Backbone as a chain_set.jsonl record, in Angstrom:
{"seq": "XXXXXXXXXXXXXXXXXXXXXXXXXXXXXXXXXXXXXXXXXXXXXXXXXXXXXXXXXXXXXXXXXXXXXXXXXXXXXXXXXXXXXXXXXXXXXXXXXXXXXXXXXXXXXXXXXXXXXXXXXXXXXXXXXXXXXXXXXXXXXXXXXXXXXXXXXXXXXXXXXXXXXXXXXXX", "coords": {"N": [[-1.234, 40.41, 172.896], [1.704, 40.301, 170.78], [3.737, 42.416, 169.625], [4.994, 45.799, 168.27], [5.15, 48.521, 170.522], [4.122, 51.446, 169.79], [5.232, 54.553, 170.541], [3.977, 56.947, 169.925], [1.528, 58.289, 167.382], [2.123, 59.805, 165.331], [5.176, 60.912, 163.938], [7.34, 63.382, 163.826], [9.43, 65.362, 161.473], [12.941, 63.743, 161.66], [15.718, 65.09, 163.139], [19.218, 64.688, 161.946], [21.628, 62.763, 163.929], [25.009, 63.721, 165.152], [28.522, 63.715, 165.765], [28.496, 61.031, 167.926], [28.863, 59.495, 170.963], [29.673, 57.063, 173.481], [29.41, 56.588, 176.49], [31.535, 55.007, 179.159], [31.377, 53.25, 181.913], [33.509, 53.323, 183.817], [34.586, 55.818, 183.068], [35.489, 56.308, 180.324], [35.494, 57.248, 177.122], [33.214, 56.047, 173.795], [33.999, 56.64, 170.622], [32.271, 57.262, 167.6], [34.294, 55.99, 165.541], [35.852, 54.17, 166.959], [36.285, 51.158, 167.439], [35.389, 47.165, 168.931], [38.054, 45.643, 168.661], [40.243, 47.633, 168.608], [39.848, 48.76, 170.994], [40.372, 46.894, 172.91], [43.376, 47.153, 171.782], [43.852, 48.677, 172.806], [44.567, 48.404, 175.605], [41.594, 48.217, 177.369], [39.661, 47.403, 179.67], [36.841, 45.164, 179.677], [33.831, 47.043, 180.072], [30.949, 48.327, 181.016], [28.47, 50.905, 179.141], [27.479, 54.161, 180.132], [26.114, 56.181, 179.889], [25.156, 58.402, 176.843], [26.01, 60.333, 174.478], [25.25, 62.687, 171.909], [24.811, 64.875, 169.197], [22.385, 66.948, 167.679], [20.299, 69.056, 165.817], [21.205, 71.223, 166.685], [21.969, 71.148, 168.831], [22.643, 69.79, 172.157], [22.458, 66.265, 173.072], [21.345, 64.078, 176.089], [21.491, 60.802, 177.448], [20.797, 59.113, 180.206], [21.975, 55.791, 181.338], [21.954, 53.766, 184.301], [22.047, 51.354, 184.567], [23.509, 50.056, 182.489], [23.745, 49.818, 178.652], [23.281, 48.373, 175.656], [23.668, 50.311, 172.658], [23.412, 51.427, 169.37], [23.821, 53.092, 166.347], [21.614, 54.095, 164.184], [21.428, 53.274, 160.535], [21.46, 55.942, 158.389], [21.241, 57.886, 160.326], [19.237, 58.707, 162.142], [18.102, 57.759, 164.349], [18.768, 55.598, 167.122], [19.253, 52.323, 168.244], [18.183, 50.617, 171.731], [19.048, 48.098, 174.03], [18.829, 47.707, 176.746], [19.498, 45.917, 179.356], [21.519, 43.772, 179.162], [22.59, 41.566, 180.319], [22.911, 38.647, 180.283], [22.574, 36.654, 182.544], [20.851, 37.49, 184.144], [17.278, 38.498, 184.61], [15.799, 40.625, 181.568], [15.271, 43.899, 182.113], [13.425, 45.767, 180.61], [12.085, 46.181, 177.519], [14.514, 45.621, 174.234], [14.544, 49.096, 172.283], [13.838, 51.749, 170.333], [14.992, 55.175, 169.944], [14.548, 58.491, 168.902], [16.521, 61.051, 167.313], [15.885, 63.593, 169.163], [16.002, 62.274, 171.899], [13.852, 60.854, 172.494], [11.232, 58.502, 172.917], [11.027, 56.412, 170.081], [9.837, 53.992, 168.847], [9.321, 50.814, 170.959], [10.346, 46.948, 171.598], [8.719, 44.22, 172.686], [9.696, 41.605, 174.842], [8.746, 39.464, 174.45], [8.156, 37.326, 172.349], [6.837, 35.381, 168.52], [8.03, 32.724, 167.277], [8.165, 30.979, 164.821], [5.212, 30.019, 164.685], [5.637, 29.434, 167.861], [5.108, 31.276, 170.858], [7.442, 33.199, 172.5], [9.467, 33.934, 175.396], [11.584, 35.944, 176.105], [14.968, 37.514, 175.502], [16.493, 40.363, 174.154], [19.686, 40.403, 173.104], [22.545, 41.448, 171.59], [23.693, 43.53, 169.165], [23.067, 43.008, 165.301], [24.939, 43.138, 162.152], [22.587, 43.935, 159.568], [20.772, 41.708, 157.873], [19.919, 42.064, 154.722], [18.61, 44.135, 153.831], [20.603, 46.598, 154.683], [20.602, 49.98, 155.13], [17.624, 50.445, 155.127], [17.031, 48.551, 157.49], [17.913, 47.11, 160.722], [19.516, 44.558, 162.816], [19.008, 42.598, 165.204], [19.677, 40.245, 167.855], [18.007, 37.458, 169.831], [17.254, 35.436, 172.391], [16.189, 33.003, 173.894], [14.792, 30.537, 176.047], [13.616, 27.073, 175.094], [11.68, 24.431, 176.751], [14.486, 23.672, 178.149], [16.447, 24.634, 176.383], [18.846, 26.376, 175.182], [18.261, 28.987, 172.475], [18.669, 30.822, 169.825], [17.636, 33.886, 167.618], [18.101, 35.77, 165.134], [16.675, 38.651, 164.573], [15.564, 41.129, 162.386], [14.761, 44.213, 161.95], [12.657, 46.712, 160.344], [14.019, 50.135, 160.532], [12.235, 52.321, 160.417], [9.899, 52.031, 161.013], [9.736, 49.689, 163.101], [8.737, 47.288, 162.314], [9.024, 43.557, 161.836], [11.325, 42.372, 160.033], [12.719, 40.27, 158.788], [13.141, 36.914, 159.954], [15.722, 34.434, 161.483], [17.28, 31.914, 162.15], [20.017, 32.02, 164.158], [23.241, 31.631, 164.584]], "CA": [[-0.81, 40.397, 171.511], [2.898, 40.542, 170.812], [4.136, 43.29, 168.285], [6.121, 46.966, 168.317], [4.692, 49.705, 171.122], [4.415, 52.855, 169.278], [5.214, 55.552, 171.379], [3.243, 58.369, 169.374], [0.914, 58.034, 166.997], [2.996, 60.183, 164.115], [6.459, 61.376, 164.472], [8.047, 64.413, 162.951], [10.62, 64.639, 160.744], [13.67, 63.466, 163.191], [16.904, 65.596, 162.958], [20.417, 64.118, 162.153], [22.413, 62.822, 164.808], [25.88, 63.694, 164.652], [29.128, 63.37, 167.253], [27.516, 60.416, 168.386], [29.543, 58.656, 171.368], [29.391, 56.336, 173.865], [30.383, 56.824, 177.913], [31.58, 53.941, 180.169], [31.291, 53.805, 183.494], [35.097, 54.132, 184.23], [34.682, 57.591, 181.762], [36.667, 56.164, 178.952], [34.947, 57.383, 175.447], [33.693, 55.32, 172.487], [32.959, 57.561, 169.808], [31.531, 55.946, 166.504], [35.308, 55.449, 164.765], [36.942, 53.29, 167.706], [36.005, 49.24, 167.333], [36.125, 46.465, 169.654], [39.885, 45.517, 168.343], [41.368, 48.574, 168.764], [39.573, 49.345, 172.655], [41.544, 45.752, 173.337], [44.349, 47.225, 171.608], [44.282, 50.309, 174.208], [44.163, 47.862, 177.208], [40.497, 48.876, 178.004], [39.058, 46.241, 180.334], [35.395, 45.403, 179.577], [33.325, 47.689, 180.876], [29.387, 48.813, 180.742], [28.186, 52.042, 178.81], [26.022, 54.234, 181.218], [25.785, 57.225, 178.761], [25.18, 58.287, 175.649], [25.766, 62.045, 173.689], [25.165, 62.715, 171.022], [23.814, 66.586, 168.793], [20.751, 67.336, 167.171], [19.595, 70.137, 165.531], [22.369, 72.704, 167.097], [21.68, 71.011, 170.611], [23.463, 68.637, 172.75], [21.249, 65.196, 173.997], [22.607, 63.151, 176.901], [20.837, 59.95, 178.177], [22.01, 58.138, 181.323], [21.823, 54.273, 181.649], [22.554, 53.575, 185.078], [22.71, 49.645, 184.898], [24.168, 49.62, 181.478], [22.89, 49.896, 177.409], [24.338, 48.626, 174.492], [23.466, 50.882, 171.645], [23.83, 51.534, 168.143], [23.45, 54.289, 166.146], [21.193, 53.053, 163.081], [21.545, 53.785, 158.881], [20.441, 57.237, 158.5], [21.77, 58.773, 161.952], [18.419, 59.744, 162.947], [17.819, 57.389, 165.625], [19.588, 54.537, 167.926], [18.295, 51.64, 168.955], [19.057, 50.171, 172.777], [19.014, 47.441, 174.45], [18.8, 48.565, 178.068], [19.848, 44.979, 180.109], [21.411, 42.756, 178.411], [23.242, 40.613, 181.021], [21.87, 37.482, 180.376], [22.23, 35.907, 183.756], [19.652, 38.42, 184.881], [15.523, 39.083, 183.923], [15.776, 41.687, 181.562], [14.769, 45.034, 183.028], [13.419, 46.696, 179.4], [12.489, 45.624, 176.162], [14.121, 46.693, 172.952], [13.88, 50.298, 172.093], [14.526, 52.537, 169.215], [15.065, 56.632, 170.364], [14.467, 59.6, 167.828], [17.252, 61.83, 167.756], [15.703, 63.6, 170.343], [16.206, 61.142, 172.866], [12.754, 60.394, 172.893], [11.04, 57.016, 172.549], [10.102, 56.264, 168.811], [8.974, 52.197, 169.636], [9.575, 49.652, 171.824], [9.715, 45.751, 170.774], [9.093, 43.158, 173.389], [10.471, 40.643, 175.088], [7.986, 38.368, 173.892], [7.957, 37.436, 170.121], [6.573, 34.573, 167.865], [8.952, 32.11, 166.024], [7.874, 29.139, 163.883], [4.574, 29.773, 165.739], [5.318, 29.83, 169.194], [5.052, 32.209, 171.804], [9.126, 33.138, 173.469], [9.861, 34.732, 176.337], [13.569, 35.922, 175.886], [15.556, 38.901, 175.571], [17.762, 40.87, 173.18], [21.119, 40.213, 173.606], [23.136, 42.222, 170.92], [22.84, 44.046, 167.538], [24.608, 41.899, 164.568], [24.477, 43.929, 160.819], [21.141, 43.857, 159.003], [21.241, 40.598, 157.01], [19.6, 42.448, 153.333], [18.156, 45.808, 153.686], [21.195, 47.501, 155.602], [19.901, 51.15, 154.755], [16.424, 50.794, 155.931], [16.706, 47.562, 158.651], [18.47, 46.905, 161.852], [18.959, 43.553, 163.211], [19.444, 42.339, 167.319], [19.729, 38.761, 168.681], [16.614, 37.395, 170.623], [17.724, 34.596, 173.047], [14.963, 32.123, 174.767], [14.953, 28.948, 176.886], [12.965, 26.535, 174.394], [12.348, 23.36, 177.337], [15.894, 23.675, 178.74], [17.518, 24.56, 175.641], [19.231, 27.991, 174.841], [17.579, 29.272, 171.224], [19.046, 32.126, 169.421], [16.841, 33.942, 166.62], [18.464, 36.766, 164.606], [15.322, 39.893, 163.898], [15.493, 41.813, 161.605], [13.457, 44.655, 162.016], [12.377, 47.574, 159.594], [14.207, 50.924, 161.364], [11.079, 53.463, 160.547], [8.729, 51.228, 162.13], [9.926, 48.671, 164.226], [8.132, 45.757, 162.314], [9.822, 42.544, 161.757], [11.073, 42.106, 158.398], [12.934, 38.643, 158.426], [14.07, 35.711, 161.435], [16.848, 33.548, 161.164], [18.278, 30.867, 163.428], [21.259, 32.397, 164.36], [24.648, 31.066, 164.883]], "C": [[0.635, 40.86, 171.416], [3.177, 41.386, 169.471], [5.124, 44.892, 169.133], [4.861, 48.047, 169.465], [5.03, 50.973, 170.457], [4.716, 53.814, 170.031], [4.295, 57.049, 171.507], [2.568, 58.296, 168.269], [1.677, 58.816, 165.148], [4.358, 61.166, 164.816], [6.773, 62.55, 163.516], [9.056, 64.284, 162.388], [12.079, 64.682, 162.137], [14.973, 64.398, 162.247], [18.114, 64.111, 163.125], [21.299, 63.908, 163.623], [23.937, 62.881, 164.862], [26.805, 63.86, 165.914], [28.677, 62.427, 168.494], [28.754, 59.457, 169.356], [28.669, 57.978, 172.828], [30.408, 56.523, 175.146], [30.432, 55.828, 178.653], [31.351, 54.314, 181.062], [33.061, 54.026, 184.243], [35.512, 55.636, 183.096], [35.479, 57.418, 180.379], [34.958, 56.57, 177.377], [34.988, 56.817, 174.483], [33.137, 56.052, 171.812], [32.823, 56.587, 168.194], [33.077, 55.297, 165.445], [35.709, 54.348, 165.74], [35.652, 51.675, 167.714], [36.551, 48.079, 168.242], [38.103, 46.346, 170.188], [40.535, 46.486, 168.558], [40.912, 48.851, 170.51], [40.622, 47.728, 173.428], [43.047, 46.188, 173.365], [45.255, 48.437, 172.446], [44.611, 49.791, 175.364], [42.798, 48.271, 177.936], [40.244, 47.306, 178.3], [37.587, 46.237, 180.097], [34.726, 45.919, 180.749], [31.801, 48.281, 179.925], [29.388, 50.201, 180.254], [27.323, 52.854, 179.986], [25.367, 55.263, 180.412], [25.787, 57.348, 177.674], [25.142, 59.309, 175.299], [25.69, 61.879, 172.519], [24.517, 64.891, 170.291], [23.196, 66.056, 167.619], [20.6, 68.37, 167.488], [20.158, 71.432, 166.52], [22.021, 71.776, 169.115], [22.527, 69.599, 170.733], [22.3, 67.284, 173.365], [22.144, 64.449, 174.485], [21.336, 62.065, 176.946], [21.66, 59.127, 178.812], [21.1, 57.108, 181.556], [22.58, 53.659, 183.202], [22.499, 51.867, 185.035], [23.484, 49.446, 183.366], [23.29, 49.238, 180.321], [23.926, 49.412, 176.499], [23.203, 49.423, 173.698], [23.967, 50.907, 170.337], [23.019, 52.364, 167.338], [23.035, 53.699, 164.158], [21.124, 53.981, 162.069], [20.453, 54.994, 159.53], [21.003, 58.239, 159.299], [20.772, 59.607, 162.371], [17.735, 58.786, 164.065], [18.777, 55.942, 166.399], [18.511, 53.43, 168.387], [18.729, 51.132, 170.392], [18.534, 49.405, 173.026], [19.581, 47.496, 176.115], [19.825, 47.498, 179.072], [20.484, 44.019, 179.1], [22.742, 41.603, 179.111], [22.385, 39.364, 181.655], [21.528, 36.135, 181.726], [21.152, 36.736, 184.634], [18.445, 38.413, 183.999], [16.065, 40.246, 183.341], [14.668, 43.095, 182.127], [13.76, 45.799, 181.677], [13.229, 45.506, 178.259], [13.541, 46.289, 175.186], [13.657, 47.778, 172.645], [14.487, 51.014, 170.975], [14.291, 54.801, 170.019], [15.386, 57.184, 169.02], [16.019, 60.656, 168.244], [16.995, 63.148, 168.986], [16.061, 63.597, 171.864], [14.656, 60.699, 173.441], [12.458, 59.165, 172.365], [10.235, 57.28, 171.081], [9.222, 54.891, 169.095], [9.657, 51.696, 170.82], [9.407, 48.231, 171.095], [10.263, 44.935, 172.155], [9.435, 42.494, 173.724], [9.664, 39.097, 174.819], [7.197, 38.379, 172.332], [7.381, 35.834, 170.145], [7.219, 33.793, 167.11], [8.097, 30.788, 165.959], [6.06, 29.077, 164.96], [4.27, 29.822, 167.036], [5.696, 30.751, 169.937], [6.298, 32.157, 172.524], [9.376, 34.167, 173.997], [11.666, 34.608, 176.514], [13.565, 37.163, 176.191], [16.399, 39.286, 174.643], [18.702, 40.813, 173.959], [21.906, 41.362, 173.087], [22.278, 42.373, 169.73], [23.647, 43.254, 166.798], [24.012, 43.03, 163.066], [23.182, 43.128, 160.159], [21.202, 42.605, 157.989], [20.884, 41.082, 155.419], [19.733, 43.902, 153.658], [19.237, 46.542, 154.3], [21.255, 49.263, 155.743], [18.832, 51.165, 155.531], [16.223, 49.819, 157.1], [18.066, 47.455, 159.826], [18.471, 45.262, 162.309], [19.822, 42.966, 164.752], [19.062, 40.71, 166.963], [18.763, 38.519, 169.489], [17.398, 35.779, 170.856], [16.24, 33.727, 173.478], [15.291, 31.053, 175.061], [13.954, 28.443, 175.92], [13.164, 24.644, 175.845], [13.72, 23.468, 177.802], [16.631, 23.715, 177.64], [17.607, 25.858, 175.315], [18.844, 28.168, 173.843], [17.818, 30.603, 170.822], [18.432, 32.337, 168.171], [17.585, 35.171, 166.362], [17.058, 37.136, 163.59], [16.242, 40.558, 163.292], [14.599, 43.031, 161.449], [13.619, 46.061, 160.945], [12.791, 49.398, 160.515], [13.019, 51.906, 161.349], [9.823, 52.919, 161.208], [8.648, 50.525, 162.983], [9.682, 47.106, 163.698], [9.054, 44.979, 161.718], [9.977, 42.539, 160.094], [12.074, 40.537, 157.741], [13.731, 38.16, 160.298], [14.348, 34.987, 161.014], [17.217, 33.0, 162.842], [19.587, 31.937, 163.314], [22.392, 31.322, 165.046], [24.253, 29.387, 164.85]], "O": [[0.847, 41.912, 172.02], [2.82, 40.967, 168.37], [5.696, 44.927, 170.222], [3.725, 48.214, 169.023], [6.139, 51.493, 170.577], [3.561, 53.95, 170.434], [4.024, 57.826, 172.422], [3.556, 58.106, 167.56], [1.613, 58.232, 164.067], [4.416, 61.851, 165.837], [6.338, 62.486, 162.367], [9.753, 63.286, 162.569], [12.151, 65.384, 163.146], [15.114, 64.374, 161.025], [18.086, 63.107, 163.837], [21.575, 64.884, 164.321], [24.338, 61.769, 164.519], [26.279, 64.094, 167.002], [28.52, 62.794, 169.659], [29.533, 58.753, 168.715], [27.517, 58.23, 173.18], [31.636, 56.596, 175.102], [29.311, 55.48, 179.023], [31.101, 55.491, 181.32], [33.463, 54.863, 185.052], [36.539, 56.125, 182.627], [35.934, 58.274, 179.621], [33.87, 56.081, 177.07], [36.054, 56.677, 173.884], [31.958, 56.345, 172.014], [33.267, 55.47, 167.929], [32.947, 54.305, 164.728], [35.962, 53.333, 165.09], [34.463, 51.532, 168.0], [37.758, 47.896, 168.405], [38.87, 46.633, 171.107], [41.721, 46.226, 168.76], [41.849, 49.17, 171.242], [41.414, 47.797, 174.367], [43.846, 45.936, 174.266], [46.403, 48.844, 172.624], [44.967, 50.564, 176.254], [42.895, 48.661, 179.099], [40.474, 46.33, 177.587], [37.012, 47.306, 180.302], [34.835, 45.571, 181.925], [31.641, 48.534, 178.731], [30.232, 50.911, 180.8], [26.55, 52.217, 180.702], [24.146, 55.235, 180.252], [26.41, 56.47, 177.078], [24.077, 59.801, 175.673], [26.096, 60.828, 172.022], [23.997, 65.789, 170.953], [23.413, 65.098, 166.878], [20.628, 68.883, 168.606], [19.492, 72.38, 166.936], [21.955, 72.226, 170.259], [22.897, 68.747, 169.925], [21.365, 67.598, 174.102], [23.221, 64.093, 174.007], [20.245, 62.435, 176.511], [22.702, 58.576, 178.458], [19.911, 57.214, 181.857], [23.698, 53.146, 183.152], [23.266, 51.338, 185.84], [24.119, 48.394, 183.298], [22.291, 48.547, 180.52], [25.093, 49.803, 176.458], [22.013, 49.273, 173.974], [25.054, 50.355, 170.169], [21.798, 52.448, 167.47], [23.751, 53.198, 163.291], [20.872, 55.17, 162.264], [19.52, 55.108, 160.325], [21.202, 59.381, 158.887], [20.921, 60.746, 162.812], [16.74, 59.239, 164.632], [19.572, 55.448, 165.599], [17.347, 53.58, 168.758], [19.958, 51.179, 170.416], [17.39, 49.376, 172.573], [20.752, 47.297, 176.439], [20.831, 48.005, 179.568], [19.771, 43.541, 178.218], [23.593, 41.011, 178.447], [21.705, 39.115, 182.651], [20.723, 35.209, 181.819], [20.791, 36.416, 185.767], [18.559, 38.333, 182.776], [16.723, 41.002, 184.056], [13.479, 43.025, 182.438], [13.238, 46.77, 182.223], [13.826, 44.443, 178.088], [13.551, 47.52, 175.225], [12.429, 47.857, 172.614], [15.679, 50.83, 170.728], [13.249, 55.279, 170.468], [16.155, 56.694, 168.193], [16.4, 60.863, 169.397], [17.963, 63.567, 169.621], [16.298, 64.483, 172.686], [14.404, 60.305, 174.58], [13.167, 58.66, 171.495], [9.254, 57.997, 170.883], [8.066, 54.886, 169.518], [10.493, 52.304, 171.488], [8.589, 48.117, 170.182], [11.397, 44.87, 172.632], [10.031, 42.027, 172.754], [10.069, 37.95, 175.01], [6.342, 38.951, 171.655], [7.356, 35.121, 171.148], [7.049, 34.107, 165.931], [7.609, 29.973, 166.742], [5.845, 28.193, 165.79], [3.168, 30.108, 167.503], [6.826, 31.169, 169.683], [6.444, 31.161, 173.232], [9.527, 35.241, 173.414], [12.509, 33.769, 176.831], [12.746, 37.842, 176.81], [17.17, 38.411, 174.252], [18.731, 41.058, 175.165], [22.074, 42.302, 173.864], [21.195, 41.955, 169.322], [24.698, 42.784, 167.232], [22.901, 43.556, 163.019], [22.925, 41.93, 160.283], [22.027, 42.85, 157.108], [21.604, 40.467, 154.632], [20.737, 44.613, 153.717], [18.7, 47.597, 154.636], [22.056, 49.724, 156.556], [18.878, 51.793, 156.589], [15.27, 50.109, 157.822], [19.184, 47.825, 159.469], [17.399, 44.676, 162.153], [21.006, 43.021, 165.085], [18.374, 40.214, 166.071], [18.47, 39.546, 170.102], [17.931, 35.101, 169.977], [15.193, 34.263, 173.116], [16.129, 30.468, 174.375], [13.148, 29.343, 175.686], [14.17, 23.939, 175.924], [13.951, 22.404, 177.228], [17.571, 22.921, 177.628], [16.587, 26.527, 175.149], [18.832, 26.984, 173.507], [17.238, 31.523, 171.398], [18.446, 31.376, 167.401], [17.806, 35.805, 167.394], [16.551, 36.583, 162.613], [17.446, 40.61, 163.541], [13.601, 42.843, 160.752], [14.775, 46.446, 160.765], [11.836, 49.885, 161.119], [12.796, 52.372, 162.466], [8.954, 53.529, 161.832], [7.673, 50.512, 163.734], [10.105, 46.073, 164.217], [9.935, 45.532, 161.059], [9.122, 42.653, 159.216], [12.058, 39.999, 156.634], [14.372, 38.69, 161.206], [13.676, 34.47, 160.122], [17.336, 33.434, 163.988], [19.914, 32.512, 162.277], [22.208, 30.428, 165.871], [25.126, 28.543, 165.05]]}, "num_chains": 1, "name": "protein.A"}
């Protein structure tokens, strides 16, 4: 059955996350003000995240990504969602995940979803802004081979729960 892995059956209230950045693997720092355009405008060469800091509740939380995460730090600032693999010439390694400020797992959402009916084995690619709700929803890119053809679906998913709350063809 394809749907969201809960991690815990009820969650507590999650603390704010605040000083929330982002570590490459050549050590350069993205913290939540700096934007594509301006890391171009530094000369930063693309490069993979492996870490992530962030505080909560007077404490420091690290998590290390040794093959590389994109992240994003979702409405609210009490949790992130990641996308663990997302180098699409590879199987991803991970579904979809959302982390509590914490750094613990709130869900998971598979690599196998339902569109128009059928059953797709893909992968999240990226996050793109929430197409309505941008307060309470999040929304990632879901890729799949359809027969030999590439198929991009923009989710939408509900951030306190994980569940789907609209799909769109994308691009």
């Amino acid at each position: 059955m394809v749907g969201i892995i809960l991690a815990k059956e009820s969650h507590s209230a999650m603390g704010l996350i605040t000083n929330f950045v982002k570590v490459r693997l050549d050590g350069k720092i993205i913290d939540e003000s700096l934007n594509p355009r301006q890391m171009i405008d530094l000369g930063w060469a693309p490069c993979i995240v492996t870490e992530l800091r962030w505080q909560s509740d007077g404490r420091i939380v690290s998590k290390q990504f040794p093959e590389g995460v994109l992240a994003k730090l979702l409405p609210g600032k009490t949790s992130i969602a990641l996308i663990e693999t997302y180098d699409v010439n590879r199987a991803p390694l991970s579904a979809m995940s959302v982390i509590e400020s914490t750094g613990d797992l709130l869900y998971s959402i598979p690599n196998l979803q339902v569109v128009m009916g059928k059953n797709l084995s893909g992968s999240f690619c990226w996050f793109e802004p929430s197409t309505d709700d941008t307060e309470n929803c999040f929304s990632a890119v879901f890729q799949a081979d359809i027969d030999g053809n590439l198929v991009q679906y923009k989710f939408d998913f509900d951030i306190a729960s994980g569940k789907i709350q609209k799909i769109s063809a994308s691009r």
